[in-house]
Amino acid sequence: ATLAQTERLHGAQLMVAGDVAANYIEARGLERRIELLQRSLTSARRLQRYVNGRFDAGQATRLDIDRVRAQIEALESAQAPLDRLLQAAPTLFDGIDLESPCTLTAPELAPDASRDEVWRELRSLRARTLATLIVRDIAGWAPLGEVTATMSRLAEVTVQSALSYAMREVSAIAGEPRNDRGEAQSLMVIGMGKLGGGELNVSSDIDLVFVYPESGETSGPRVLSNEEYFTRVGRLLIGALSEVTQDGFVFRVDIRLRPYGDSGPLAVNL
């Protein structure tokens, strides 16, 4: 293939990719966005036939074919999850800058936010993050490192928000956990596996270990041992992330990497 032919092919591939992102940035309304995604997929398949013909004529390379095939696979894999996300929240992309990488911050939850409000906000944050990553990925704007870093950051942010909520709820009943010297104790949540390495992808679960510094008991009114207090906090945190509601879930949580696995305590005293 000549340099000019190669540049035209690459330009066509970029136009298809750019079409997807531009459509989602500009479009309003669920039906319009789904229609545009399907149109982009049709365009990519048309481009595939064109490139195959040029390859047979010696005017395109195997790399050109592979690039278009990868683009089609990305579009096809994006269709179902985007449809589901948009069916659940037709205004999902409103106010999102798809041309820039995700900047994740902890959701702004009221100090007295209810369980339903916390659950809903955490799931909404996941939905917005996934939608942005999907579109940026199929547009060719998000390298793998951006995807894994964003998903890992999403896990960190949502775990911290869920932990704050869980400790607030249990403390309202049992008071503050303290050691034998009256010093306050806090639960530490350790990310293991892909989360620990900052390598989560969009389908990863998260491996968590719960630890706390010292034994003791809470200040009341209902006195609990620190182990029971932090076990309750851990269970609430897991539910906040993994329980499936009408808004979906945030992350599946695996706690089997803790000492002694399923037979050991949920929260471990250091």
GROMACS .gro file of N, CA, C and O in nm, residues 142-249:
model
  432
  142ALA      N    1  -0.928   0.614   2.522
  142ALA     CA    2  -0.889   0.565   2.655
  142ALA      C    3  -0.796   0.445   2.640
  142ALA      O    4  -0.841   0.335   2.607
  143PRO      N    5  -0.667   0.462   2.665
  143PRO     CA    6  -0.576   0.347   2.666
  143PRO      C    7  -0.608   0.255   2.783
  143PRO      O    8  -0.680   0.294   2.876
  144LEU      N    9  -0.553   0.135   2.779
  144LEU     CA   10  -0.580   0.037   2.884
  144LEU      C   11  -0.545   0.092   3.022
  144LEU      O   12  -0.618   0.070   3.119
  145GLY      N   13  -0.435   0.165   3.031
  145GLY     CA   14  -0.395   0.220   3.160
  145GLY      C   15  -0.498   0.313   3.219
  145GLY      O   16  -0.517   0.317   3.341
  146GLU      N   17  -0.568   0.389   3.134
  146GLU     CA   18  -0.672   0.478   3.184
  146GLU      C   19  -0.790   0.398   3.239
  146GLU      O   20  -0.847   0.433   3.343
  147VAL      N   21  -0.826   0.291   3.170
  147VAL     CA   22  -0.938   0.208   3.214
  147VAL      C   23  -0.909   0.146   3.350
  147VAL      O   24  -0.990   0.155   3.444
  148THR      N   25  -0.793   0.083   3.365
  148THR     CA   26  -0.761   0.016   3.492
  148THR      C   27  -0.742   0.117   3.606
  148THR      O   28  -0.786   0.092   3.718
  149ALA      N   29  -0.681   0.231   3.577
  149ALA     CA   30  -0.662   0.332   3.681
  149ALA      C   31  -0.795   0.391   3.725
  149ALA      O   32  -0.818   0.413   3.845
  150THR      N   33  -0.886   0.413   3.629
  150THR     CA   34  -1.017   0.470   3.663
  150THR      C   35  -1.100   0.372   3.744
  150THR      O   36  -1.163   0.410   3.844
  151MET      N   37  -1.101   0.246   3.705
  151MET     CA   38  -1.179   0.146   3.780
  151MET      C   39  -1.121   0.126   3.920
  151MET      O   40  -1.196   0.109   4.017
  152SER      N   41  -0.989   0.130   3.933
  152SER     CA   42  -0.927   0.117   4.065
  152SER      C   43  -0.961   0.236   4.153
  152SER      O   44  -0.989   0.222   4.272
  153ARG      N   45  -0.959   0.354   4.093
  153ARG     CA   46  -0.996   0.476   4.167
  153ARG      C   47  -1.144   0.470   4.208
  153ARG      O   48  -1.179   0.511   4.319
  154LEU      N   49  -1.229   0.421   4.119
  154LEU     CA   50  -1.371   0.405   4.152
  154LEU      C   51  -1.387   0.315   4.274
  154LEU      O   52  -1.468   0.343   4.364
  155ALA      N   53  -1.311   0.206   4.278
  155ALA     CA   54  -1.319   0.115   4.393
  155ALA      C   55  -1.276   0.185   4.521
  155ALA      O   56  -1.342   0.173   4.625
  156GLU      N   57  -1.166   0.259   4.515
  156GLU     CA   58  -1.117   0.329   4.634
  156GLU      C   59  -1.220   0.429   4.686
  156GLU      O   60  -1.247   0.437   4.807
  157VAL      N   61  -1.278   0.506   4.595
  157VAL     CA   62  -1.373   0.610   4.633
  157VAL      C   63  -1.499   0.549   4.693
  157VAL      O   64  -1.550   0.595   4.796
  158THR      N   65  -1.552   0.445   4.630
  158THR     CA   66  -1.677   0.386   4.678
  158THR      C   67  -1.656   0.306   4.807
  158THR      O   68  -1.743   0.305   4.894
  159VAL      N   69  -1.541   0.241   4.821
  159VAL     CA   70  -1.512   0.171   4.947
  159VAL      C   71  -1.506   0.270   5.062
  159VAL      O   72  -1.562   0.247   5.169
  160GLN      N   73  -1.439   0.383   5.041
  160GLN     CA   74  -1.428   0.484   5.148
  160GLN      C   75  -1.565   0.540   5.185
  160GLN      O   76  -1.597   0.558   5.303
  161SER      N   77  -1.648   0.567   5.085
  161SER     CA   78  -1.783   0.619   5.113
  161SER      C   79  -1.867   0.516   5.186
  161SER      O   80  -1.940   0.549   5.281
  162ALA      N   81  -1.858   0.390   5.143
  162ALA     CA   82  -1.933   0.283   5.209
  162ALA      C   83  -1.885   0.262   5.352
  162ALA      O   84  -1.965   0.238   5.444
  163LEU      N   85  -1.754   0.274   5.374
  163LEU     CA   86  -1.699   0.258   5.509
  163LEU      C   87  -1.748   0.369   5.602
  163LEU      O   88  -1.788   0.343   5.716
  164SER      N   89  -1.746   0.491   5.554
  164SER     CA   90  -1.794   0.603   5.635
  164SER      C   91  -1.939   0.584   5.674
  164SER      O   92  -1.979   0.607   5.791
  165TYR      N   93  -2.021   0.541   5.578
  165TYR     CA   94  -2.163   0.517   5.606
  165TYR      C   95  -2.179   0.405   5.708
  165TYR      O   96  -2.255   0.417   5.805
  166ALA      N   97  -2.106   0.294   5.688
  166ALA     CA   98  -2.122   0.178   5.775
  166ALA      C   99  -2.080   0.210   5.918
  166ALA      O  100  -2.149   0.171   6.015
  167MET      N  101  -1.971   0.281   5.937
  167MET     CA  102  -1.927   0.315   6.072
  167MET      C  103  -2.025   0.410   6.139
  167MET      O  104  -2.052   0.400   6.260
  168ARG      N  105  -2.082   0.502   6.062
  168ARG     CA  106  -2.182   0.594   6.117
  168ARG      C  107  -2.304   0.516   6.166
  168ARG      O  108  -2.355   0.541   6.276
  169GLU      N  109  -2.349   0.420   6.088
  169GLU     CA  110  -2.469   0.344   6.123
  169GLU      C  111  -2.447   0.258   6.247
  169GLU      O  112  -2.532   0.255   6.338
  170VAL      N  113  -2.334   0.188   6.253
  170VAL     CA  114  -2.310   0.101   6.368
  170VAL      C  115  -2.279   0.183   6.494
  170VAL      O  116  -2.322   0.149   6.605
  171SER      N  117  -2.209   0.293   6.476
  171SER     CA  118  -2.177   0.379   6.592
  171SER      C  119  -2.301   0.442   6.653
  171SER      O  120  -2.305   0.470   6.774
  172ALA      N  121  -2.405   0.464   6.572
  172ALA     CA  122  -2.530   0.521   6.624
  172ALA      C  123  -2.594   0.427   6.726
  172ALA      O  124  -2.667   0.472   6.816
  173ILE      N  125  -2.565   0.299   6.715
  173ILE     CA  126  -2.622   0.199   6.806
  173ILE      C  127  -2.525   0.164   6.919
  173ILE      O  128  -2.563   0.154   7.035
  174ALA      N  129  -2.398   0.147   6.880
  174ALA     CA  130  -2.302   0.090   6.975
  174ALA      C  131  -2.199   0.189   7.027
  174ALA      O  132  -2.121   0.156   7.117
  175GLY      N  133  -2.195   0.310   6.971
  175GLY     CA  134  -2.094   0.405   7.015
  175GLY      C  135  -1.960   0.382   6.946
  175GLY      O  136  -1.950   0.310   6.847
  176GLU      N  137  -1.855   0.441   7.004
  176GLU     CA  138  -1.723   0.439   6.942
  176GLU      C  139  -1.642   0.319   6.991
  176GLU      O  140  -1.637   0.292   7.110
  177PRO      N  141  -1.576   0.248   6.899
  177PRO     CA  142  -1.490   0.137   6.942
  177PRO      C  143  -1.360   0.189   7.002
  177PRO      O  144  -1.299   0.282   6.949
  178ARG      N  145  -1.318   0.129   7.116
  178ARG     CA  146  -1.198   0.175   7.185
  178ARG      C  147  -1.116   0.055   7.231
  178ARG      O  148  -1.170  -0.055   7.249
  179ASN      N  149  -0.986   0.079   7.251
  179ASN     CA  150  -0.904  -0.027   7.309
  179ASN      C  151  -0.911  -0.020   7.461
  179ASN      O  152  -0.987   0.061   7.518
  180ASP      N  153  -0.830  -0.102   7.528
  180ASP     CA  154  -0.836  -0.108   7.674
  180ASP      C  155  -0.789   0.021   7.741
  180ASP      O  156  -0.814   0.044   7.859
  181ARG      N  157  -0.719   0.107   7.664
  181ARG     CA  158  -0.673   0.235   7.719
  181ARG      C  159  -0.767   0.349   7.685
  181ARG      O  160  -0.737   0.466   7.710
  182GLY      N  161  -0.881   0.316   7.624
  182GLY     CA  162  -0.980   0.416   7.589
  182GLY      C  163  -0.952   0.490   7.460
  182GLY      O  164  -1.018   0.590   7.430
  183GLU      N  165  -0.857   0.440   7.382
  183GLU     CA  166  -0.822   0.506   7.256
  183GLU      C  167  -0.913   0.457   7.143
  183GLU      O  168  -0.942   0.337   7.133
  184ALA      N  169  -0.957   0.551   7.059
  184ALA     CA  170  -1.049   0.517   6.950
  184ALA      C  171  -0.982   0.424   6.850
  184ALA      O  172  -0.862   0.434   6.823
  185GLN      N  173  -1.062   0.334   6.793
  185GLN     CA  174  -1.014   0.237   6.695
  185GLN      C  175  -1.090   0.256   6.563
  185GLN      O  176  -1.207   0.295   6.563
  186SER      N  177  -1.022   0.229   6.452
  186SER     CA  178  -1.085   0.241   6.321
  186SER      C  179  -1.061   0.115   6.240
  186SER      O  180  -0.960   0.047   6.259
  187LEU      N  181  -1.153   0.089   6.149
  187LEU     CA  182  -1.137  -0.025   6.060
  187LEU      C  183  -1.048   0.016   5.943
  187LEU      O  184  -1.065   0.123   5.884
  188MET      N  185  -0.953  -0.069   5.910
  188MET     CA  186  -0.868  -0.049   5.792
  188MET      C  187  -0.909  -0.150   5.686
  188MET      O  188  -0.921  -0.270   5.715
  189VAL      N  189  -0.933  -0.101   5.566
  189VAL     CA  190  -0.974  -0.187   5.455
  189VAL      C  191  -0.858  -0.198   5.358
  189VAL      O  192  -0.813  -0.098   5.303
  190ILE      N  193  -0.811  -0.319   5.338
  190ILE     CA  194  -0.694  -0.343   5.251
  190ILE      C  195  -0.742  -0.405   5.120
  190ILE      O  196  -0.812  -0.506   5.119
  191GLY      N  197  -0.704  -0.342   5.009
  191GLY     CA  198  -0.736  -0.396   4.877
  191GLY      C  199  -0.629  -0.495   4.835
  191GLY      O  200  -0.510  -0.464   4.838
  192MET      N  201  -0.672  -0.612   4.795
  192MET     CA  202  -0.579  -0.717   4.751
  192MET      C  203  -0.597  -0.742   4.602
  192MET      O  204  -0.682  -0.684   4.536
  193GLY      N  205  -0.516  -0.830   4.546
  193GLY     CA  206  -0.533  -0.872   4.407
  193GLY      C  207  -0.520  -0.756   4.310
  193GLY      O  208  -0.433  -0.670   4.325
  194LYS      N  209  -0.610  -0.751   4.212
  194LYS     CA  210  -0.603  -0.647   4.109
  194LYS      C  211  -0.626  -0.508   4.167
  194LYS      O  212  -0.568  -0.411   4.120
  195LEU      N  213  -0.710  -0.498   4.269
  195LEU     CA  214  -0.730  -0.368   4.332
  195LEU      C  215  -0.602  -0.321   4.398
  195LEU      O  216  -0.562  -0.204   4.384
  196GLY      N  217  -0.534  -0.409   4.469
  196GLY     CA  218  -0.409  -0.372   4.534
  196GLY      C  219  -0.303  -0.327   4.435
  196GLY      O  220  -0.221  -0.241   4.466
  197GLY      N  221  -0.307  -0.383   4.314
  197GLY     CA  222  -0.211  -0.345   4.211
  197GLY      C  223  -0.258  -0.235   4.120
  197GLY      O  224  -0.189  -0.198   4.026
  198GLY      N  225  -0.379  -0.181   4.145
  198GLY     CA  226  -0.434  -0.076   4.060
  198GLY      C  227  -0.464  -0.123   3.920
  198GLY      O  228  -0.451  -0.047   3.825
  199GLU      N  229  -0.508  -0.249   3.905
  199GLU     CA  230  -0.527  -0.308   3.773
  199GLU      C  231  -0.669  -0.360   3.750
  199GLU      O  232  -0.691  -0.453   3.674
  200LEU      N  233  -0.768  -0.300   3.815
  200LEU     CA  234  -0.906  -0.345   3.795
  200LEU      C  235  -0.951  -0.316   3.653
  200LEU      O  236  -0.918  -0.212   3.596
  201ASN      N  237  -1.030  -0.407   3.596
  201ASN     CA  238  -1.099  -0.378   3.471
  201ASN      C  239  -1.248  -0.365   3.499
  201ASN      O  240  -1.291  -0.377   3.615
  202VAL      N  241  -1.327  -0.342   3.397
  202VAL     CA  242  -1.468  -0.311   3.421
  202VAL      C  243  -1.548  -0.430   3.474
  202VAL      O  244  -1.657  -0.411   3.528
  203SER      N  245  -1.497  -0.551   3.462
  203SER     CA  246  -1.571  -0.668   3.511
  203SER      C  247  -1.509  -0.730   3.636
  203SER      O  248  -1.556  -0.833   3.683
  204SER      N  249  -1.405  -0.667   3.691
  204SER     CA  250  -1.335  -0.724   3.807
  204SER      C  251  -1.420  -0.714   3.933
  204SER      O  252  -1.493  -0.617   3.953
  205ASP      N  253  -1.406  -0.817   4.019
  205ASP     CA  254  -1.455  -0.801   4.155
  205ASP      C  255  -1.341  -0.742   4.237
  205ASP      O  256  -1.230  -0.721   4.186
  206ILE      N  257  -1.365  -0.710   4.363
  206ILE     CA  258  -1.259  -0.654   4.447
  206ILE      C  259  -1.236  -0.745   4.567
  206ILE      O  260  -1.330  -0.793   4.630
  207ASP      N  261  -1.110  -0.770   4.595
  207ASP     CA  262  -1.069  -0.852   4.709
  207ASP      C  263  -1.036  -0.760   4.825
  207ASP      O  264  -0.944  -0.677   4.814
  208LEU      N  265  -1.108  -0.776   4.936
  208LEU     CA  266  -1.088  -0.688   5.052
  208LEU      C  267  -1.054  -0.769   5.176
  208LEU      O  268  -1.103  -0.881   5.194
  209VAL      N  269  -0.972  -0.711   5.261
  209VAL     CA  270  -0.941  -0.766   5.393
  209VAL      C  271  -0.968  -0.656   5.494
  209VAL      O  272  -0.925  -0.541   5.476
  210PHE      N  273  -1.040  -0.689   5.603
  210PHE     CA  274  -1.073  -0.594   5.708
  210PHE      C  275  -0.987  -0.620   5.832
  210PHE      O  276  -0.986  -0.732   5.884
  211VAL      N  277  -0.916  -0.517   5.877
  211VAL     CA  278  -0.834  -0.531   5.998
  211VAL      C  279  -0.857  -0.411   6.089
  211VAL      O  280  -0.894  -0.303   6.044
  212TYR      N  281  -0.836  -0.433   6.220
  212TYR     CA  282  -0.844  -0.324   6.317
  212TYR      C  283  -0.730  -0.340   6.417
  212TYR      O  284  -0.679  -0.452   6.436
  213PRO      N  285  -0.689  -0.232   6.483
  213PRO     CA  286  -0.565  -0.237   6.563
  213PRO      C  287  -0.569  -0.326   6.685
  213PRO      O  288  -0.481  -0.411   6.704
  214GLU      N  289  -0.668  -0.305   6.772
  214GLU     CA  290  -0.665  -0.373   6.902
  214GLU      C  291  -0.804  -0.416   6.946
  214GLU      O  292  -0.905  -0.360   6.902
  215SER      N  293  -0.807  -0.512   7.036
  215SER     CA  294  -0.933  -0.555   7.095
  215SER      C  295  -0.981  -0.451   7.194
  215SER      O  296  -0.910  -0.359   7.231
  216GLY      N  297  -1.106  -0.465   7.236
  216GLY     CA  298  -1.168  -0.370   7.327
  216GLY      C  299  -1.317  -0.377   7.310
  216GLY      O  300  -1.372  -0.479   7.264
  217GLU      N  301  -1.386  -0.268   7.344
  217GLU     CA  302  -1.530  -0.267   7.328
  217GLU      C  303  -1.577  -0.124   7.300
  217GLU      O  304  -1.501  -0.028   7.313
  218THR      N  305  -1.703  -0.113   7.263
  218THR     CA  306  -1.757   0.017   7.225
  218THR      C  307  -1.807   0.093   7.347
  218THR      O  308  -1.828   0.036   7.454
  219SER      N  309  -1.828   0.223   7.329
  219SER     CA  310  -1.867   0.310   7.439
  219SER      C  311  -2.016   0.307   7.470
  219SER      O  312  -2.062   0.369   7.565
  220GLY      N  313  -2.093   0.235   7.389
  220GLY     CA  314  -2.236   0.224   7.414
  220GLY      C  315  -2.316   0.337   7.348
  220GLY      O  316  -2.257   0.421   7.280
  221PRO      N  317  -2.447   0.336   7.357
  221PRO     CA  318  -2.528   0.270   7.459
  221PRO      C  319  -2.530   0.116   7.453
  221PRO      O  320  -2.537   0.051   7.557
  222ARG      N  321  -2.525   0.057   7.335
  222ARG     CA  322  -2.519  -0.089   7.328
  222ARG      C  323  -2.373  -0.129   7.315
  222ARG      O  324  -2.310  -0.101   7.215
  223VAL      N  325  -2.321  -0.195   7.417
  223VAL     CA  326  -2.179  -0.228   7.419
  223VAL      C  327  -2.154  -0.354   7.336
  223VAL      O  328  -2.217  -0.458   7.356
  224LEU      N  329  -2.060  -0.341   7.241
  224LEU     CA  330  -2.017  -0.454   7.158
  224LEU      C  331  -1.867  -0.469   7.170
  224LEU      O  332  -1.794  -0.371   7.194
  225SER      N  333  -1.819  -0.591   7.154
  225SER     CA  334  -1.674  -0.608   7.142
  225SER      C  335  -1.629  -0.543   7.012
  225SER      O  336  -1.708  -0.527   6.918
  226ASN      N  337  -1.503  -0.504   7.007
  226ASN     CA  338  -1.452  -0.444   6.883
  226ASN      C  339  -1.466  -0.540   6.765
  226ASN      O  340  -1.495  -0.498   6.652
  227GLU      N  341  -1.446  -0.669   6.789
  227GLU     CA  342  -1.461  -0.766   6.680
  227GLU      C  343  -1.603  -0.764   6.625
  227GLU      O  344  -1.624  -0.762   6.503
  228GLU      N  345  -1.702  -0.764   6.714
  228GLU     CA  346  -1.840  -0.762   6.667
  228GLU      C  347  -1.873  -0.630   6.599
  228GLU      O  348  -1.941  -0.627   6.496
  229TYR      N  349  -1.823  -0.519   6.655
  229TYR     CA  350  -1.847  -0.388   6.594
  229TYR      C  351  -1.793  -0.385   6.451
  229TYR      O  352  -1.864  -0.348   6.357
  230PHE      N  353  -1.668  -0.423   6.433
  230PHE     CA  354  -1.607  -0.413   6.300
  230PHE      C  355  -1.660  -0.520   6.205
  230PHE      O  356  -1.661  -0.500   6.084
  231THR      N  357  -1.708  -0.630   6.258
  231THR     CA  358  -1.773  -0.730   6.173
  231THR      C  359  -1.902  -0.673   6.115
  231THR      O  360  -1.931  -0.690   5.997
  232ARG      N  361  -1.978  -0.604   6.199
  232ARG     CA  362  -2.101  -0.541   6.151
  232ARG      C  363  -2.071  -0.433   6.046
  232ARG      O  364  -2.140  -0.421   5.946
  233VAL      N  365  -1.967  -0.355   6.073
  233VAL     CA  366  -1.927  -0.251   5.978
  233VAL      C  367  -1.888  -0.317   5.845
  233VAL      O  368  -1.928  -0.272   5.736
  234GLY      N  369  -1.810  -0.424   5.851
  234GLY     CA  370  -1.768  -0.492   5.729
  234GLY      C  371  -1.885  -0.545   5.649
  234GLY      O  372  -1.888  -0.534   5.526
  235ARG      N  373  -1.981  -0.603   5.718
  235ARG     CA  374  -2.099  -0.658   5.648
  235ARG      C  375  -2.180  -0.548   5.580
  235ARG      O  376  -2.229  -0.564   5.468
  236LEU      N  377  -2.195  -0.435   5.650
  236LEU     CA  378  -2.266  -0.322   5.591
  236LEU      C  379  -2.193  -0.269   5.468
  236LEU      O  380  -2.253  -0.236   5.366
  237LEU      N  381  -2.061  -0.260   5.479
  237LEU     CA  382  -1.980  -0.212   5.367
  237LEU      C  383  -1.996  -0.304   5.246
  237LEU      O  384  -2.015  -0.257   5.133
  238ILE      N  385  -1.989  -0.433   5.269
  238ILE     CA  386  -2.005  -0.530   5.159
  238ILE      C  387  -2.140  -0.514   5.094
  238ILE      O  388  -2.153  -0.513   4.971
  239GLY      N  389  -2.245  -0.499   5.175
  239GLY     CA  390  -2.378  -0.482   5.119
  239GLY      C  391  -2.392  -0.355   5.039
  239GLY      O  392  -2.455  -0.353   4.933
  240ALA      N  393  -2.329  -0.246   5.086
  240ALA     CA  394  -2.338  -0.119   5.015
  240ALA      C  395  -2.278  -0.129   4.875
  240ALA      O  396  -2.321  -0.060   4.783
  241LEU      N  397  -2.179  -0.216   4.858
  241LEU     CA  398  -2.112  -0.229   4.729
  241LEU      C  399  -2.170  -0.340   4.642
  241LEU      O  400  -2.180  -0.325   4.519
  242SER      N  401  -2.205  -0.453   4.702
  242SER     CA  402  -2.236  -0.571   4.622
  242SER      C  403  -2.383  -0.607   4.613
  242SER      O  404  -2.422  -0.686   4.526
  243GLU      N  405  -2.466  -0.551   4.700
  243GLU     CA  406  -2.609  -0.584   4.694
  243GLU      C  407  -2.669  -0.533   4.563
  243GLU      O  408  -2.647  -0.420   4.523
  244VAL      N  409  -2.745  -0.619   4.497
  244VAL     CA  410  -2.807  -0.584   4.369
  244VAL      C  411  -2.942  -0.519   4.395
  244VAL      O  412  -3.029  -0.578   4.458
  245THR      N  413  -2.957  -0.395   4.349
  245THR     CA  414  -3.083  -0.322   4.361
  245THR      C  415  -3.135  -0.291   4.221
  245THR      O  416  -3.077  -0.334   4.122
  246GLN      N  417  -3.240  -0.213   4.212
  246GLN     CA  418  -3.290  -0.174   4.080
  246GLN      C  419  -3.189  -0.088   4.004
  246GLN      O  420  -3.198  -0.072   3.883
  247ASP      N  421  -3.092  -0.031   4.077
  247ASP     CA  422  -2.986   0.048   4.015
  247ASP      C  423  -2.860  -0.034   3.988
  247ASP      O  424  -2.758   0.021   3.949
  248GLY      N  425  -2.867  -0.165   4.011
  248GLY     CA  426  -2.751  -0.251   3.989
  248GLY      C  427  -2.668  -0.266   4.114
  248GLY      O  428  -2.717  -0.262   4.226
  249PHE      N  429  -2.536  -0.284   4.096
  249PHE     CA  430  -2.444  -0.296   4.209
  249PHE      C  431  -2.321  -0.213   4.177
  249PHE      O  432  -2.306  -0.158   4.067
   0.00000   0.00000   0.00000
